[in-house]
mmCIF file of C-alpha atoms in Angstrom:
data_model
loop_
_atom_site.group_PDB
_atom_site.id
_atom_site.type_symbol
_atom_site.label_atom_id
_atom_site.label_comp_id
_atom_site.label_asym_id
_atom_site.label_seq_id
_atom_site.Cartn_x
_atom_site.Cartn_y
_atom_site.Cartn_z
ATOM 1 C CA MET M 1 15.127 -11.084 -23.392
ATOM 2 C CA SER M 2 11.867 -9.763 -22.446
ATOM 3 C CA LYS M 3 11.828 -7.598 -19.419
ATOM 4 C CA LYS M 4 10.316 -8.324 -15.998
ATOM 5 C CA ILE M 5 9.719 -6.750 -13.626
ATOM 6 C CA LEU M 6 8.640 -6.885 -9.710
ATOM 7 C CA VAL M 7 6.369 -5.512 -8.023
ATOM 8 C CA TRP M 8 6.757 -5.534 -4.569
ATOM 9 C CA PHE M 9 3.485 -4.280 -2.566
ATOM 10 C CA ARG M 10 3.482 -3.187 1.010
ATOM 11 C CA ASN M 11 1.257 -0.503 2.298
ATOM 12 C CA ASP M 12 -0.151 -0.128 -1.031
ATOM 13 C CA LEU M 13 -2.626 -2.320 -1.259
ATOM 14 C CA ARG M 14 -4.868 -0.831 -4.367
ATOM 15 C CA LEU M 15 -4.810 -0.537 -7.746
ATOM 16 C CA HIS M 16 -6.342 3.490 -8.303
ATOM 17 C CA ASP M 17 -3.977 5.903 -8.079
ATOM 18 C CA ASN M 18 -0.633 3.328 -8.126
ATOM 19 C CA GLU M 19 1.827 5.229 -10.324
ATOM 20 C CA MET M 20 4.335 2.361 -9.634
ATOM 21 C CA LEU M 21 1.985 -0.343 -10.957
ATOM 22 C CA VAL M 22 0.665 1.039 -13.962
ATOM 23 C CA GLU M 23 4.663 2.256 -15.162
ATOM 24 C CA ALA M 24 5.723 -1.503 -14.387
ATOM 25 C CA ILE M 25 2.832 -2.574 -16.689
ATOM 26 C CA ALA M 26 4.145 0.339 -19.496
ATOM 27 C CA LYS M 27 7.719 -0.424 -19.355
ATOM 28 C CA SER M 28 7.290 -4.429 -19.397
ATOM 29 C CA ASP M 29 6.648 -7.471 -21.047
ATOM 30 C CA SER M 30 5.105 -9.088 -17.830
ATOM 31 C CA ILE M 31 5.075 -8.020 -14.122
ATOM 32 C CA LEU M 32 5.170 -10.182 -11.235
ATOM 33 C CA PRO M 33 3.396 -8.569 -8.310
ATOM 34 C CA VAL M 34 4.711 -9.765 -4.838
ATOM 35 C CA TYR M 35 3.281 -9.533 -1.542
ATOM 36 C CA ILE M 36 5.750 -10.819 1.786
ATOM 37 C CA LEU M 37 4.410 -11.528 4.807
ATOM 38 C CA ASP M 38 7.202 -10.554 7.070
ATOM 39 C CA HIS M 39 6.280 -12.290 10.596
ATOM 40 C CA ARG M 40 8.793 -9.796 12.620
ATOM 41 C CA GLN M 41 5.718 -7.500 12.133
ATOM 42 C CA PHE M 42 3.616 -9.857 14.248
ATOM 43 C CA GLY M 43 5.962 -11.130 16.679
ATOM 44 C CA GLN M 44 6.418 -9.573 20.360
ATOM 45 C CA THR M 45 8.065 -6.066 20.998
ATOM 46 C CA LYS M 46 10.767 -5.344 23.686
ATOM 47 C CA TYR M 47 8.150 -4.229 25.764
ATOM 48 C CA ASP M 48 6.257 -8.320 25.200
ATOM 49 C CA THR M 49 3.182 -6.831 23.860
ATOM 50 C CA LEU M 50 1.991 -7.482 20.288
ATOM 51 C CA LYS M 51 3.444 -5.566 17.510
ATOM 52 C CA THR M 52 0.643 -6.403 15.259
ATOM 53 C CA GLY M 53 -2.506 -6.673 17.240
ATOM 54 C CA ASN M 54 -5.308 -9.086 15.973
ATOM 55 C CA ILE M 55 -7.794 -6.316 14.333
ATOM 56 C CA ARG M 56 -5.024 -4.648 12.805
ATOM 57 C CA ALA M 57 -3.616 -8.464 11.660
ATOM 58 C CA GLN M 58 -6.997 -9.257 9.839
ATOM 59 C CA PHE M 59 -7.288 -6.097 8.378
ATOM 60 C CA ILE M 60 -4.078 -6.546 6.753
ATOM 61 C CA LEU M 61 -4.689 -10.104 5.805
ATOM 62 C CA GLU M 62 -8.291 -8.625 4.129
ATOM 63 C CA SER M 63 -6.463 -6.132 2.362
ATOM 64 C CA VAL M 64 -3.578 -8.448 0.630
ATOM 65 C CA LEU M 65 -6.666 -10.946 -0.276
ATOM 66 C CA GLY M 66 -8.522 -8.030 -1.529
ATOM 67 C CA LEU M 67 -5.831 -6.941 -3.584
ATOM 68 C CA ARG M 68 -5.264 -10.329 -4.699
ATOM 69 C CA TYR M 69 -8.815 -10.423 -5.798
ATOM 70 C CA SER M 70 -8.562 -7.228 -7.764
ATOM 71 C CA LEU M 71 -5.723 -8.408 -9.793
ATOM 72 C CA LYS M 72 -7.414 -11.423 -10.719
ATOM 73 C CA GLN M 73 -10.081 -9.324 -12.115
ATOM 74 C CA ILE M 74 -7.785 -8.089 -14.504
ATOM 75 C CA GLY M 75 -6.045 -10.771 -15.434
ATOM 76 C CA GLY M 76 -3.350 -10.996 -13.017
ATOM 77 C CA ASN M 77 -2.506 -12.688 -9.819
ATOM 78 C CA LEU M 78 -0.844 -11.917 -6.426
ATOM 79 C CA LEU M 79 2.103 -14.114 -5.592
ATOM 80 C CA ILE M 80 2.257 -14.546 -1.787
ATOM 81 C CA ALA M 81 4.851 -15.536 0.499
ATOM 82 C CA GLU M 82 5.852 -15.227 4.047
ATOM 83 C CA GLY M 83 9.600 -14.304 5.147
ATOM 84 C CA ASN M 84 12.189 -11.453 5.335
ATOM 85 C CA PRO M 85 11.833 -9.397 2.083
ATOM 86 C CA GLU M 86 15.657 -9.394 1.764
ATOM 87 C CA ASP M 87 16.007 -13.044 1.348
ATOM 88 C CA ILE M 88 12.991 -13.748 -0.645
ATOM 89 C CA ILE M 89 13.175 -10.763 -3.550
ATOM 90 C CA PRO M 90 16.385 -11.744 -4.415
ATOM 91 C CA GLN M 91 15.248 -15.479 -4.977
ATOM 92 C CA LEU M 92 12.266 -14.362 -6.485
ATOM 93 C CA VAL M 93 14.648 -12.293 -9.111
ATOM 94 C CA GLN M 94 16.852 -15.367 -9.812
ATOM 95 C CA GLU M 95 13.792 -17.676 -10.491
ATOM 96 C CA TYR M 96 11.719 -15.878 -12.450
ATOM 97 C CA GLU M 97 15.056 -13.647 -14.328
ATOM 98 C CA ILE M 98 13.511 -10.239 -13.340
ATOM 99 C CA THR M 99 15.070 -7.122 -15.133
ATOM 100 C CA GLU M 100 13.822 -4.488 -11.976
ATOM 101 C CA VAL M 101 11.597 -4.385 -8.950
ATOM 102 C CA TYR M 102 9.420 -1.486 -7.837
ATOM 103 C CA HIS M 103 8.410 -0.411 -5.004
ATOM 104 C CA HIS M 104 6.620 2.484 -2.476
ATOM 105 C CA ARG M 105 9.496 3.867 -1.067
ATOM 106 C CA GLU M 106 8.477 3.873 3.493
ATOM 107 C CA VAL M 107 9.517 6.122 5.684
ATOM 108 C CA ALA M 108 9.551 4.618 9.240
ATOM 109 C CA ARG M 109 12.405 3.374 10.241
ATOM 110 C CA GLU M 110 11.776 -0.661 10.223
ATOM 111 C CA GLU M 111 10.276 -0.576 7.379
ATOM 112 C CA THR M 112 13.209 1.768 5.195
ATOM 113 C CA HIS M 113 16.076 -0.994 7.523
ATOM 114 C CA VAL M 114 14.030 -3.638 5.384
ATOM 115 C CA SER M 115 14.219 -1.719 1.934
ATOM 116 C CA THR M 116 17.881 -1.052 2.460
ATOM 117 C CA LEU M 117 18.570 -4.613 3.131
ATOM 118 C CA VAL M 118 16.460 -5.550 0.005
ATOM 119 C CA GLU M 119 18.158 -2.974 -1.856
ATOM 120 C CA ASN M 120 22.188 -3.999 -0.917
ATOM 121 C CA ALA M 121 20.912 -7.722 -1.991
ATOM 122 C CA LEU M 122 19.313 -6.827 -5.299
ATOM 123 C CA TRP M 123 22.650 -4.657 -6.150
ATOM 124 C CA LYS M 124 24.926 -7.926 -6.056
ATOM 125 C CA LEU M 125 22.530 -8.909 -8.484
ATOM 126 C CA ARG M 126 23.162 -5.928 -10.624
ATOM 127 C CA VAL M 127 18.951 -5.251 -10.517
ATOM 128 C CA ASN M 128 17.534 -2.050 -9.846
ATOM 129 C CA LEU M 129 15.179 -1.186 -6.928
ATOM 130 C CA LYS M 130 13.383 1.611 -8.515
ATOM 131 C CA HIS M 131 11.090 3.922 -5.516
ATOM 132 C CA PHE M 132 8.102 5.802 -5.887
ATOM 133 C CA ILE M 133 6.387 7.571 -3.717
ATOM 134 C CA GLY M 134 2.333 6.792 -3.267
ATOM 135 C CA HIS M 135 1.201 7.941 -0.015
ATOM 136 C CA THR M 136 1.484 11.584 -0.053
ATOM 137 C CA LEU M 137 -1.398 14.036 -1.168
ATOM 138 C CA TYR M 138 1.576 16.278 -3.248
ATOM 139 C CA ASN M 139 4.342 15.162 -5.254
ATOM 140 C CA LYS M 140 7.376 16.684 -3.645
ATOM 141 C CA GLU M 141 8.421 17.794 -7.313
ATOM 142 C CA ASP M 142 5.334 19.889 -7.050
ATOM 143 C CA LEU M 143 6.122 21.785 -3.767
ATOM 144 C CA PRO M 144 6.744 25.352 -3.853
ATOM 145 C CA PHE M 145 10.118 25.382 -2.226
ATOM 146 C CA PRO M 146 13.016 22.380 -1.847
ATOM 147 C CA ILE M 147 12.309 19.903 0.528
ATOM 148 C CA LYS M 148 15.403 21.628 2.972
ATOM 149 C CA ASP M 149 13.600 24.437 2.955
ATOM 150 C CA ILE M 150 10.159 23.385 4.151
ATOM 151 C CA PRO M 151 8.313 26.255 6.841
ATOM 152 C CA ASP M 152 8.472 25.030 10.457
ATOM 153 C CA ALA M 153 5.429 25.979 11.347
ATOM 154 C CA PHE M 154 2.487 24.174 9.943
ATOM 155 C CA ASN M 155 0.169 27.395 8.457
ATOM 156 C CA GLN M 156 2.932 28.543 6.755
ATOM 157 C CA PHE M 157 3.300 25.357 4.889
ATOM 158 C CA LYS M 158 0.005 25.328 4.507
ATOM 159 C CA LYS M 159 -0.575 28.332 2.909
ATOM 160 C CA LYS M 160 2.216 28.167 0.610
ATOM 161 C CA ILE M 161 1.249 25.014 -0.687
ATOM 162 C CA GLU M 162 -2.384 25.855 -1.027
ATOM 163 C CA ARG M 163 -1.359 29.329 -2.910
ATOM 164 C CA ASP M 164 1.453 27.463 -4.920
ATOM 165 C CA SER M 165 1.151 23.966 -5.672
ATOM 166 C CA ILE M 166 -1.293 21.515 -7.323
ATOM 167 C CA ILE M 167 -2.601 18.113 -6.211
ATOM 168 C CA LYS M 168 -2.236 15.653 -8.884
ATOM 169 C CA PRO M 169 -5.213 13.833 -10.553
ATOM 170 C CA CYS M 170 -5.601 10.177 -9.674
ATOM 171 C CA ILE M 171 -3.975 7.637 -12.286
ATOM 172 C CA PRO M 172 -6.738 5.342 -13.268
ATOM 173 C CA ALA M 173 -6.263 1.932 -12.159
ATOM 174 C CA PRO M 174 -5.119 -0.558 -15.149
ATOM 175 C CA ASP M 175 -7.624 -2.791 -17.178
ATOM 176 C CA ARG M 176 -5.529 -5.779 -17.823
ATOM 177 C CA ILE M 177 -2.632 -6.799 -16.924
ATOM 178 C CA ASN M 178 0.411 -9.312 -17.968
ATOM 179 C CA VAL M 179 1.986 -11.308 -15.260
ATOM 180 C CA ALA M 180 4.505 -13.666 -15.243
ATOM 181 C CA GLU M 181 4.488 -17.292 -15.535
ATOM 182 C CA VAL M 182 3.644 -18.687 -11.703
ATOM 183 C CA ILE M 183 3.020 -22.490 -10.875
ATOM 184 C CA ASP M 184 2.462 -21.929 -7.111
ATOM 185 C CA TRP M 185 1.080 -18.073 -6.119
ATOM 186 C CA GLY M 186 1.026 -18.807 -2.906
ATOM 187 C CA THR M 187 -1.666 -18.557 0.333
ATOM 188 C CA LEU M 188 -1.867 -16.764 3.005
ATOM 189 C CA SER M 189 -1.604 -17.268 6.647
ATOM 190 C CA SER M 190 -4.810 -17.304 9.048
ATOM 191 C CA LEU M 191 -4.678 -15.017 12.506
ATOM 192 C CA GLU M 192 -4.445 -18.453 14.429
ATOM 193 C CA GLU M 193 -1.222 -19.556 12.128
ATOM 194 C CA LEU M 194 0.036 -15.832 13.005
ATOM 195 C CA ASN M 195 -0.974 -17.214 16.658
ATOM 196 C CA LEU M 196 -3.680 -15.171 16.913
ATOM 197 C CA LEU M 197 -6.831 -15.052 17.883
ATOM 198 C CA PRO M 198 -10.360 -13.818 16.280
ATOM 199 C CA GLN M 199 -11.180 -10.349 17.713
ATOM 200 C CA GLU M 200 -15.296 -11.266 19.225
ATOM 201 C CA LYS M 201 -17.376 -8.568 18.005
ATOM 202 C CA ASP M 202 -18.100 -5.899 20.606
ATOM 203 C CA GLN M 203 -22.219 -5.645 20.601
ATOM 204 C CA ARG M 204 -21.723 -1.556 21.294
ATOM 205 C CA ALA M 205 -19.843 -1.149 18.173
ATOM 206 C CA ASP M 206 -21.749 1.207 15.973
ATOM 207 C CA PHE M 207 -18.784 0.455 12.891
ATOM 208 C CA GLU M 208 -17.249 -2.756 11.642
ATOM 209 C CA PHE M 209 -13.725 -2.262 9.604
ATOM 210 C CA THR M 210 -13.102 -4.662 6.696
ATOM 211 C CA GLY M 211 -9.601 -4.193 5.240
ATOM 212 C CA GLY M 212 -9.594 -4.338 1.060
ATOM 213 C CA GLU M 213 -9.338 -1.608 -1.622
ATOM 214 C CA ALA M 214 -12.997 -2.025 -2.598
ATOM 215 C CA GLU M 215 -14.133 -2.098 1.158
ATOM 216 C CA GLY M 216 -12.144 1.430 1.225
ATOM 217 C CA LEU M 217 -13.669 3.174 -2.049
ATOM 218 C CA ALA M 218 -17.072 1.974 -0.643
ATOM 219 C CA HIS M 219 -16.851 3.812 2.132
ATOM 220 C CA LEU M 220 -15.562 6.566 0.799
ATOM 221 C CA GLN M 221 -18.652 7.200 -1.446
ATOM 222 C CA LYS M 222 -20.605 6.791 2.268
ATOM 223 C CA VAL M 223 -18.170 9.708 3.370
ATOM 224 C CA THR M 224 -18.695 11.832 0.710
ATOM 225 C CA VAL M 225 -22.401 11.549 0.860
ATOM 226 C CA ALA M 226 -22.223 12.136 4.677
ATOM 227 C CA MET M 227 -20.391 14.946 4.634
ATOM 228 C CA GLN M 228 -22.685 16.689 1.738
ATOM 229 C CA GLN M 229 -25.170 16.169 4.338
ATOM 230 C CA ALA M 230 -23.162 17.330 7.291
ATOM 231 C CA ALA M 231 -23.096 20.654 5.039
ATOM 232 C CA THR M 232 -26.822 21.738 5.549
ATOM 233 C CA SER M 233 -26.244 20.259 9.421
ATOM 234 C CA LYS M 234 -24.735 22.408 12.468
ATOM 235 C CA ASN M 235 -25.318 19.401 14.212
ATOM 236 C CA LEU M 236 -23.709 16.373 12.695
ATOM 237 C CA ILE M 237 -20.627 15.673 13.714
ATOM 238 C CA LEU M 238 -18.886 13.659 11.075
ATOM 239 C CA ALA M 239 -15.761 11.404 11.616
ATOM 240 C CA SER M 240 -14.526 9.614 8.185
ATOM 241 C CA LYS M 241 -12.647 6.701 9.823
ATOM 242 C CA LEU M 242 -10.789 6.677 6.493
ATOM 243 C CA SER M 243 -7.722 5.956 8.418
ATOM 244 C CA ALA M 244 -6.978 2.413 8.575
ATOM 245 C CA TRP M 245 -7.535 2.196 4.349
ATOM 246 C CA LEU M 246 -5.026 5.277 3.922
ATOM 247 C CA ALA M 247 -2.808 3.756 6.535
ATOM 248 C CA MET M 248 -2.628 0.368 4.498
ATOM 249 C CA GLY M 249 -2.688 2.213 1.008
ATOM 250 C CA CYS M 250 -6.000 0.514 0.055
ATOM 251 C CA LEU M 251 -7.090 4.380 -0.703
ATOM 252 C CA SER M 252 -4.697 6.885 -2.158
ATOM 253 C CA PRO M 253 -4.765 9.977 -0.658
ATOM 254 C CA ARG M 254 -5.240 12.173 -3.957
ATOM 255 C CA LYS M 255 -8.739 9.696 -4.297
ATOM 256 C CA VAL M 256 -9.807 11.290 -1.030
ATOM 257 C CA TYR M 257 -9.120 14.876 -2.002
ATOM 258 C CA TRP M 258 -10.620 14.366 -5.321
ATOM 259 C CA GLU M 259 -13.923 12.686 -4.020
#
């Protein structure tokens, strides 16, 4: 029986510096890359405000489609589904005879709750959910102290890790991928289908965010050049505007550091 690994993308929508993806490719005969649009993230909060606004939602949709395009460029694709991950992933595991599921560990309460629900559902199928860390500058095993002994003061933390720890180099993006045979890879909802309206461009804006790994890398290059110029000018104030791509995992912190 061939080994198939389901790679569950969440807030890690990139190929570069993606240990989860690279390990899945190395340890399987084929992989099934999956993104699940969880509609619970696009409803109303208890305060009757939008859980995800139209600008952020548009950025997410662009980032997901960007990931699909990148995977296609190396011979793969991205299965896009909509619904609850704890329902969809076990179904995919059974349908495609998945032997293991990989995902990046989240830290926020709602996301970790979903991870627990998925893990419990997979446990009933005797399938392992393997966790990776992909959103930090330092790996926890490279810290000069145990997690429980992290200094309370940031200055102490900063001094210790700068003196005694290392930032690992980025993991190269894969150049080839072998994916499972899928008849229907799915489509992604539009803003209108998520009951959101496109944001009209404000003529006063001097910058427009576009989601996706390619756009994030291109902007990072511009920021790098601007920082070099800022080093020779005392009057230049630089705002990197990288946070949106970092938040969705279109850029890794290590990529930003090493650039």
